[in-house]
């Protein structure tokens, strides 16, 4: 069979824009393709919701690829192990409550599982702002403002485009980028002790892992924080290369949003 380059181009354009158009009115937009975002995307898609995940880089995975200090093995605790084994990541028990997994196997499998569950993945796409609406004096996040990452990296003056979403998951990790933008640009109060972003504290894995899950919640109408972003928002500790809290946070945010959407 001879190949026609124009047909190849047409196939890419038509299928990509079909995916893009079906994301104009999302149930859930997830920003950040780290372990918490990938897990949330998989579970929400599995539940049948219209969900898309936006990741600035070419590859999903965030801080999971490199294990600890590029020693590419990860550690998870027993309570979270099902979130790896359910998608087929091989794990090995390491003393009592600890399990290890290959960081590359875990990252690629979580990414693939989210995709195959039906989550639409937009890599190479940066979320630079949110869309806000006010009703009866209450402001709510109603969508995301996105741009192509190469445009962002090159610093080109190109306007973004906007997609609507009933809920937004801020899973951008330590930097809490989307929430930072919301707070910087608008006169808003978050559901935190100070009303702003509390910031992250130094290493304390045990407390941090528990708090990651506790802090996974709706911090502003329509906007949930998950993963390391939840800890940074509510002023908890960092935990280094243990990833169970990130996976459990993704599971919790998916369950909480699913419950809201199902009413
Ligand atoms: O940081 P990251 O892996 O998020 P996470 O799910 O997991 C944290 C752990 O990896 C690790 C840890 C475990 O103990 O502490 O740090 O909280 O992934 C965040 C992803 O978000 C992307 C970024 O490239 C990364 O892949 N990201 C950040 N800002 C944006 C973004 C943005 N504005 N638009 C799109 N993607």
mmCIF file of C-alpha atoms and ligand atoms in Angstrom:
data_model
loop_
_atom_site.group_PDB
_atom_site.id
_atom_site.type_symbol
_atom_site.label_atom_id
_atom_site.label_comp_id
_atom_site.label_asym_id
_atom_site.label_seq_id
_atom_site.Cartn_x
_atom_site.Cartn_y
_atom_site.Cartn_z
ATOM 1 C CA UNK A 1 0.000 0.000 0.000
ATOM 2 C CA UNK A 2 1.377 3.418 -0.888
ATOM 3 C CA UNK A 3 1.283 6.097 1.751
ATOM 4 C CA UNK A 4 -0.105 9.578 1.256
ATOM 5 C CA UNK A 5 1.388 12.182 3.604
ATOM 6 C CA UNK A 6 -1.711 14.348 3.265
ATOM 7 C CA UNK A 7 -3.921 11.547 4.566
ATOM 8 C CA UNK A 8 -1.573 11.116 7.527
ATOM 9 C CA UNK A 9 -1.874 14.841 8.288
ATOM 10 C CA UNK A 10 -5.640 14.734 7.851
ATOM 11 C CA UNK A 11 -5.910 11.731 10.219
ATOM 12 C CA UNK A 12 -3.981 13.610 12.895
ATOM 13 C CA UNK A 13 -5.980 16.826 12.488
ATOM 14 C CA UNK A 14 -9.398 15.208 12.458
ATOM 15 C CA UNK A 15 -8.855 12.864 15.395
ATOM 16 C CA UNK A 16 -7.025 15.436 17.508
ATOM 17 C CA UNK A 17 -9.681 18.093 17.036
ATOM 18 C CA UNK A 18 -12.409 15.558 17.723
ATOM 19 C CA UNK A 19 -10.720 14.924 21.080
ATOM 20 C CA UNK A 20 -10.266 18.660 21.662
ATOM 21 C CA UNK A 21 -13.879 19.495 20.758
ATOM 22 C CA UNK A 22 -15.198 16.816 23.077
ATOM 23 C CA UNK A 23 -13.317 18.604 25.873
ATOM 24 C CA UNK A 24 -15.107 21.955 25.515
ATOM 25 C CA UNK A 25 -17.452 21.094 28.384
ATOM 26 C CA UNK A 26 -15.604 18.817 30.748
ATOM 27 C CA UNK A 27 -16.885 17.298 33.942
ATOM 28 C CA UNK A 28 -13.371 17.470 35.353
ATOM 29 C CA UNK A 29 -10.174 19.161 34.185
ATOM 30 C CA UNK A 30 -7.026 17.909 35.893
ATOM 31 C CA UNK A 31 -3.923 20.066 35.776
ATOM 32 C CA UNK A 32 -0.694 18.155 36.229
ATOM 33 C CA UNK A 33 0.226 14.609 35.236
ATOM 34 C CA UNK A 34 2.043 13.502 38.389
ATOM 35 C CA UNK A 35 0.977 10.435 40.386
ATOM 36 C CA UNK A 36 -2.023 12.178 41.981
ATOM 37 C CA UNK A 37 -3.305 13.627 38.694
ATOM 38 C CA UNK A 38 -2.862 10.381 36.756
ATOM 39 C CA UNK A 39 -4.673 8.369 39.429
ATOM 40 C CA UNK A 40 -7.556 10.844 39.617
ATOM 41 C CA UNK A 41 -7.855 10.867 35.817
ATOM 42 C CA UNK A 42 -8.040 7.082 35.623
ATOM 43 C CA UNK A 43 -10.667 6.698 38.336
ATOM 44 C CA UNK A 44 -12.913 9.524 37.089
ATOM 45 C CA UNK A 45 -12.740 8.235 33.510
ATOM 46 C CA UNK A 46 -13.486 4.704 34.715
ATOM 47 C CA UNK A 47 -16.564 6.156 36.410
ATOM 48 C CA UNK A 48 -17.733 7.464 33.030
ATOM 49 C CA UNK A 49 -17.066 11.182 33.461
ATOM 50 C CA UNK A 50 -15.791 13.473 30.729
ATOM 51 C CA UNK A 51 -12.314 14.082 32.082
ATOM 52 C CA UNK A 52 -9.149 15.524 30.613
ATOM 53 C CA UNK A 53 -5.664 15.887 32.035
ATOM 54 C CA UNK A 54 -3.350 18.730 30.993
ATOM 55 C CA UNK A 55 0.400 18.325 31.344
ATOM 56 C CA UNK A 56 2.990 20.938 30.432
ATOM 57 C CA UNK A 57 5.705 18.454 29.556
ATOM 58 C CA UNK A 58 5.771 15.903 26.732
ATOM 59 C CA UNK A 59 5.646 13.031 29.203
ATOM 60 C CA UNK A 60 3.295 12.408 32.073
ATOM 61 C CA UNK A 61 4.743 11.353 35.405
ATOM 62 C CA UNK A 62 5.932 14.495 37.175
ATOM 63 C CA UNK A 63 8.239 13.606 40.047
ATOM 64 C CA UNK A 64 7.723 9.863 39.829
ATOM 65 C CA UNK A 65 10.255 8.952 37.138
ATOM 66 C CA UNK A 66 13.339 9.508 39.228
ATOM 67 C CA UNK A 67 12.447 7.710 42.483
ATOM 68 C CA UNK A 68 14.692 9.298 45.121
ATOM 69 C CA UNK A 69 17.623 11.368 43.837
ATOM 70 C CA UNK A 70 17.426 9.583 40.451
ATOM 71 C CA UNK A 71 17.640 6.144 42.088
ATOM 72 C CA UNK A 72 14.595 5.088 40.118
ATOM 73 C CA UNK A 73 12.721 2.911 42.572
ATOM 74 C CA UNK A 74 9.706 4.189 44.495
ATOM 75 C CA UNK A 75 8.346 3.292 47.904
ATOM 76 C CA UNK A 76 4.668 3.118 48.861
ATOM 77 C CA UNK A 77 2.997 2.094 52.071
ATOM 78 C CA UNK A 78 0.538 -0.784 52.370
ATOM 79 C CA UNK A 79 -2.687 1.307 52.348
ATOM 80 C CA UNK A 80 -1.937 2.568 48.840
ATOM 81 C CA UNK A 81 -0.530 -0.539 47.209
ATOM 82 C CA UNK A 82 -3.843 -1.381 45.481
ATOM 83 C CA UNK A 83 -3.511 1.763 43.379
ATOM 84 C CA UNK A 84 -0.419 0.235 41.763
ATOM 85 C CA UNK A 85 -1.455 -3.416 41.657
ATOM 86 C CA UNK A 86 -4.953 -2.629 40.285
ATOM 87 C CA UNK A 87 -3.295 -1.362 37.101
ATOM 88 C CA UNK A 88 -0.680 -4.123 36.960
ATOM 89 C CA UNK A 89 2.438 -2.503 38.448
ATOM 90 C CA UNK A 90 4.575 -5.232 40.064
ATOM 91 C CA UNK A 91 5.384 -4.452 43.711
ATOM 92 C CA UNK A 92 7.614 -6.140 46.281
ATOM 93 C CA UNK A 93 7.146 -6.045 50.017
ATOM 94 C CA UNK A 94 10.107 -4.486 51.800
ATOM 95 C CA UNK A 95 9.812 -4.962 55.556
ATOM 96 C CA UNK A 96 6.482 -4.633 57.362
ATOM 97 C CA UNK A 97 4.421 -1.876 55.798
ATOM 98 C CA UNK A 98 6.707 -0.790 52.903
ATOM 99 C CA UNK A 99 6.495 -1.831 49.253
ATOM 100 C CA UNK A 100 8.822 -0.969 46.386
ATOM 101 C CA UNK A 101 8.127 -0.630 42.662
ATOM 102 C CA UNK A 102 10.179 0.278 39.632
ATOM 103 C CA UNK A 103 9.671 4.028 39.092
ATOM 104 C CA UNK A 104 9.576 3.723 35.299
ATOM 105 C CA UNK A 105 7.099 0.828 35.372
ATOM 106 C CA UNK A 106 4.899 2.695 37.854
ATOM 107 C CA UNK A 107 4.963 5.969 35.913
ATOM 108 C CA UNK A 108 4.326 4.519 32.473
ATOM 109 C CA UNK A 109 1.633 2.126 33.701
ATOM 110 C CA UNK A 110 -0.286 4.824 35.606
ATOM 111 C CA UNK A 111 -0.143 7.059 32.515
ATOM 112 C CA UNK A 112 -1.268 4.291 30.218
ATOM 113 C CA UNK A 113 -4.051 3.198 32.577
ATOM 114 C CA UNK A 114 -5.464 6.740 32.717
ATOM 115 C CA UNK A 115 -5.425 6.957 28.945
ATOM 116 C CA UNK A 116 -6.963 3.526 28.397
ATOM 117 C CA UNK A 117 -9.685 4.219 30.978
ATOM 118 C CA UNK A 118 -10.845 7.039 28.698
ATOM 119 C CA UNK A 119 -9.234 10.127 30.211
ATOM 120 C CA UNK A 120 -8.245 12.540 27.456
ATOM 121 C CA UNK A 121 -4.598 13.416 27.865
ATOM 122 C CA UNK A 122 -3.300 16.734 26.551
ATOM 123 C CA UNK A 123 0.438 16.724 26.983
ATOM 124 C CA UNK A 124 2.602 19.658 25.947
ATOM 125 C CA UNK A 125 -0.230 21.916 27.164
ATOM 126 C CA UNK A 126 0.096 24.496 29.942
ATOM 127 C CA UNK A 127 -2.747 25.765 32.068
ATOM 128 C CA UNK A 128 -2.016 29.441 32.552
ATOM 129 C CA UNK A 129 -5.187 30.652 34.259
ATOM 130 C CA UNK A 130 -8.723 29.721 35.249
ATOM 131 C CA UNK A 131 -12.116 30.989 34.143
ATOM 132 C CA UNK A 132 -14.226 32.547 36.934
ATOM 133 C CA UNK A 133 -17.910 33.347 37.246
ATOM 134 C CA UNK A 134 -19.840 35.000 40.048
ATOM 135 C CA UNK A 135 -23.344 34.029 41.115
ATOM 136 C CA UNK A 136 -25.150 35.541 44.106
ATOM 137 C CA UNK A 137 -21.882 37.080 45.256
ATOM 138 C CA UNK A 138 -20.021 33.741 45.181
ATOM 139 C CA UNK A 139 -17.159 33.297 42.747
ATOM 140 C CA UNK A 140 -16.545 29.863 41.235
ATOM 141 C CA UNK A 141 -13.969 28.341 38.917
ATOM 142 C CA UNK A 142 -15.740 27.262 35.738
ATOM 143 C CA UNK A 143 -12.931 26.352 33.375
ATOM 144 C CA UNK A 144 -9.293 26.539 32.376
ATOM 145 C CA UNK A 145 -7.228 28.820 30.172
ATOM 146 C CA UNK A 146 -4.706 26.797 28.189
ATOM 147 C CA UNK A 147 -1.836 27.403 25.852
ATOM 148 C CA UNK A 148 0.629 25.246 23.999
ATOM 149 C CA UNK A 149 3.761 24.690 26.132
ATOM 150 C CA UNK A 150 6.168 25.614 23.294
ATOM 151 C CA UNK A 151 4.375 28.979 23.067
ATOM 152 C CA UNK A 152 4.865 29.433 26.808
ATOM 153 C CA UNK A 153 8.514 28.325 26.731
ATOM 154 C CA UNK A 154 9.337 30.603 23.791
ATOM 155 C CA UNK A 155 7.629 33.525 25.526
ATOM 156 C CA UNK A 156 5.575 34.253 22.411
ATOM 157 C CA UNK A 157 2.684 36.663 22.628
ATOM 158 C CA UNK A 158 -0.052 34.247 21.600
ATOM 159 C CA UNK A 159 -3.435 34.281 23.276
ATOM 160 C CA UNK A 160 -4.673 31.117 24.932
ATOM 161 C CA UNK A 161 -7.991 29.276 24.458
ATOM 162 C CA UNK A 162 -10.527 28.239 27.093
ATOM 163 C CA UNK A 163 -12.294 25.012 28.043
ATOM 164 C CA UNK A 164 -15.195 24.735 30.482
ATOM 165 C CA UNK A 165 -15.160 22.299 33.398
ATOM 166 C CA UNK A 166 -17.552 21.638 36.264
ATOM 167 C CA UNK A 167 -14.594 20.883 38.529
ATOM 168 C CA UNK A 168 -10.895 21.598 38.325
ATOM 169 C CA UNK A 169 -8.211 19.553 40.066
ATOM 170 C CA UNK A 170 -5.053 21.501 40.880
ATOM 171 C CA UNK A 171 -2.361 18.777 40.863
ATOM 172 C CA UNK A 172 0.657 20.800 39.783
ATOM 173 C CA UNK A 173 2.845 19.680 42.690
ATOM 174 C CA UNK A 174 5.057 21.784 44.952
ATOM 175 C CA UNK A 175 4.594 24.992 42.918
ATOM 176 C CA UNK A 176 0.754 25.047 43.172
ATOM 177 C CA UNK A 177 0.817 27.042 39.957
ATOM 178 C CA UNK A 178 -2.862 27.305 39.136
ATOM 179 C CA UNK A 179 -3.899 28.281 42.636
ATOM 180 C CA UNK A 180 -1.047 30.819 42.811
ATOM 181 C CA UNK A 181 -2.435 32.440 39.680
ATOM 182 C CA UNK A 182 -5.983 32.493 41.052
ATOM 183 C CA UNK A 183 -4.831 34.164 44.277
ATOM 184 C CA UNK A 184 -2.471 36.627 42.576
ATOM 185 C CA UNK A 185 -5.010 37.864 40.056
ATOM 186 C CA UNK A 186 -8.207 37.969 42.059
ATOM 187 C CA UNK A 187 -9.546 39.208 45.333
ATOM 188 C CA UNK A 188 -10.465 35.751 46.620
ATOM 189 C CA UNK A 189 -10.334 33.901 49.924
ATOM 190 C CA UNK A 190 -9.399 30.233 49.999
ATOM 191 C CA UNK A 191 -10.717 27.655 52.405
ATOM 192 C CA UNK A 192 -7.404 27.688 54.369
ATOM 193 C CA UNK A 193 -6.584 29.070 57.843
ATOM 194 C CA UNK A 194 -5.152 32.331 56.433
ATOM 195 C CA UNK A 195 -7.403 32.505 53.387
ATOM 196 C CA UNK A 196 -4.294 32.270 51.180
ATOM 197 C CA UNK A 197 -1.766 29.587 50.241
ATOM 198 C CA UNK A 198 -0.033 28.450 53.437
ATOM 199 C CA UNK A 199 3.162 27.119 51.803
ATOM 200 C CA UNK A 200 5.054 23.901 52.281
ATOM 201 C CA UNK A 201 7.122 22.947 55.333
ATOM 202 C CA UNK A 202 10.274 20.806 55.670
ATOM 203 C CA UNK A 203 10.519 17.019 55.610
ATOM 204 C CA UNK A 204 8.272 14.917 57.870
ATOM 205 C CA UNK A 205 7.130 11.916 55.843
ATOM 206 C CA UNK A 206 4.749 10.274 58.297
ATOM 207 C CA UNK A 207 2.661 13.376 59.049
ATOM 208 C CA UNK A 208 2.917 14.632 55.484
ATOM 209 C CA UNK A 209 1.535 11.410 54.026
ATOM 210 C CA UNK A 210 -1.506 11.533 56.310
ATOM 211 C CA UNK A 211 -2.028 15.243 55.676
ATOM 212 C CA UNK A 212 -1.782 14.851 51.903
ATOM 213 C CA UNK A 213 -4.978 12.861 51.957
ATOM 214 C CA UNK A 214 -6.657 15.065 54.603
ATOM 215 C CA UNK A 215 -5.782 18.212 52.636
ATOM 216 C CA UNK A 216 -7.217 16.859 49.399
ATOM 217 C CA UNK A 217 -10.385 18.924 49.214
ATOM 218 C CA UNK A 218 -12.284 21.778 47.610
ATOM 219 C CA UNK A 219 -10.173 24.788 48.474
ATOM 220 C CA UNK A 220 -12.256 27.236 46.436
ATOM 221 C CA UNK A 221 -15.647 26.720 44.786
ATOM 222 C CA UNK A 222 -15.103 24.405 41.828
ATOM 223 C CA UNK A 223 -11.399 23.881 42.560
ATOM 224 C CA UNK A 224 -9.893 20.892 44.391
ATOM 225 C CA UNK A 225 -6.265 20.497 45.400
ATOM 226 C CA UNK A 226 -4.576 17.090 45.194
ATOM 227 C CA UNK A 227 -1.126 15.605 45.720
ATOM 228 C CA UNK A 228 1.753 17.835 46.751
ATOM 229 C CA UNK A 229 -0.342 20.871 45.831
ATOM 230 C CA UNK A 230 -2.715 19.945 48.663
ATOM 231 C CA UNK A 231 0.146 19.941 51.144
ATOM 232 C CA UNK A 232 1.590 23.208 49.902
ATOM 233 C CA UNK A 233 -1.854 24.850 49.976
ATOM 234 C CA UNK A 234 -2.639 23.874 53.545
ATOM 235 C CA UNK A 235 0.889 24.271 54.968
ATOM 236 C CA UNK A 236 1.855 20.673 55.578
ATOM 237 C CA UNK A 237 5.234 18.958 55.298
ATOM 238 C CA UNK A 238 7.123 17.444 52.376
ATOM 239 C CA UNK A 239 7.674 13.714 52.309
ATOM 240 C CA UNK A 240 10.291 12.925 49.649
ATOM 241 C CA UNK A 241 10.252 9.722 47.639
ATOM 242 C CA UNK A 242 7.312 7.922 49.204
ATOM 243 C CA UNK A 243 4.369 8.044 46.829
ATOM 244 C CA UNK A 244 1.467 6.369 48.609
ATOM 245 C CA UNK A 245 -0.016 9.676 49.770
ATOM 246 C CA UNK A 246 0.009 10.985 46.191
ATOM 247 C CA UNK A 247 -1.861 7.928 44.915
ATOM 248 C CA UNK A 248 -4.370 8.013 47.787
ATOM 249 C CA UNK A 249 -4.896 11.734 47.219
ATOM 250 C CA UNK A 250 -5.749 11.027 43.575
ATOM 251 C CA UNK A 251 -8.182 8.350 44.702
ATOM 252 C CA UNK A 252 -9.807 10.682 47.234
ATOM 253 C CA UNK A 253 -10.224 13.625 44.882
ATOM 254 C CA UNK A 254 -11.794 11.322 42.279
ATOM 255 C CA UNK A 255 -14.248 9.923 44.832
ATOM 256 C CA UNK A 256 -15.188 13.358 46.232
ATOM 257 C CA UNK A 257 -15.783 14.881 42.816
ATOM 258 C CA UNK A 258 -17.655 11.812 41.573
ATOM 259 C CA UNK A 259 -19.980 12.091 44.588
ATOM 260 C CA UNK A 260 -20.642 15.779 43.803
ATOM 261 C CA UNK A 261 -21.252 15.108 40.117
ATOM 262 C CA UNK A 262 -23.620 12.255 40.876
ATOM 263 C CA UNK A 263 -25.442 14.655 43.210
HETATM 264 O O1 LIG B 1 4.936 17.184 41.069
HETATM 265 P P1 LIG B 1 4.114 16.109 40.491
HETATM 266 O O2 LIG B 1 4.703 14.758 40.376
HETATM 267 O O3 LIG B 1 2.702 16.092 41.271
HETATM 268 P P2 LIG B 1 2.083 15.226 42.451
HETATM 269 O O4 LIG B 1 1.065 14.311 41.886
HETATM 270 O O5 LIG B 1 3.273 14.309 42.993
HETATM 271 C C1 LIG B 1 4.342 14.815 43.723
HETATM 272 C C2 LIG B 1 5.476 13.814 43.666
HETATM 273 O O6 LIG B 1 5.885 13.559 42.352
HETATM 274 C C3 LIG B 1 6.707 14.220 44.464
HETATM 275 C C4 LIG B 1 6.486 14.032 45.901
HETATM 276 C C5 LIG B 1 6.193 12.638 46.368
HETATM 277 O O7 LIG B 1 6.580 12.490 47.612
HETATM 278 O O8 LIG B 1 6.552 14.953 46.642
HETATM 279 O O9 LIG B 1 7.077 15.538 44.156
HETATM 280 O O10 LIG B 1 1.683 16.170 43.511
HETATM 281 O O11 LIG B 1 3.615 16.513 39.036
HETATM 282 C C6 LIG B 1 3.053 17.755 38.750
HETATM 283 C C7 LIG B 1 2.951 17.898 37.237
HETATM 284 O O12 LIG B 1 2.263 19.086 36.928
HETATM 285 C C8 LIG B 1 2.838 19.665 35.752
HETATM 286 C C9 LIG B 1 4.320 19.379 35.913
HETATM 287 O O13 LIG B 1 5.000 19.425 34.670
HETATM 288 C C10 LIG B 1 4.319 17.992 36.546
HETATM 289 O O14 LIG B 1 4.403 16.970 35.576
HETATM 290 N N1 LIG B 1 2.474 21.084 35.742
HETATM 291 C C11 LIG B 1 2.883 22.037 36.631
HETATM 292 N N2 LIG B 1 2.306 23.220 36.343
HETATM 293 C C12 LIG B 1 1.533 23.009 35.237
HETATM 294 C C13 LIG B 1 1.640 21.645 34.857
HETATM 295 C C14 LIG B 1 0.686 23.846 34.445
HETATM 296 N N3 LIG B 1 0.507 25.145 34.736
HETATM 297 N N4 LIG B 1 0.046 23.316 33.383
HETATM 298 C C15 LIG B 1 0.203 21.991 33.073
HETATM 299 N N5 LIG B 1 1.005 21.164 33.795
#
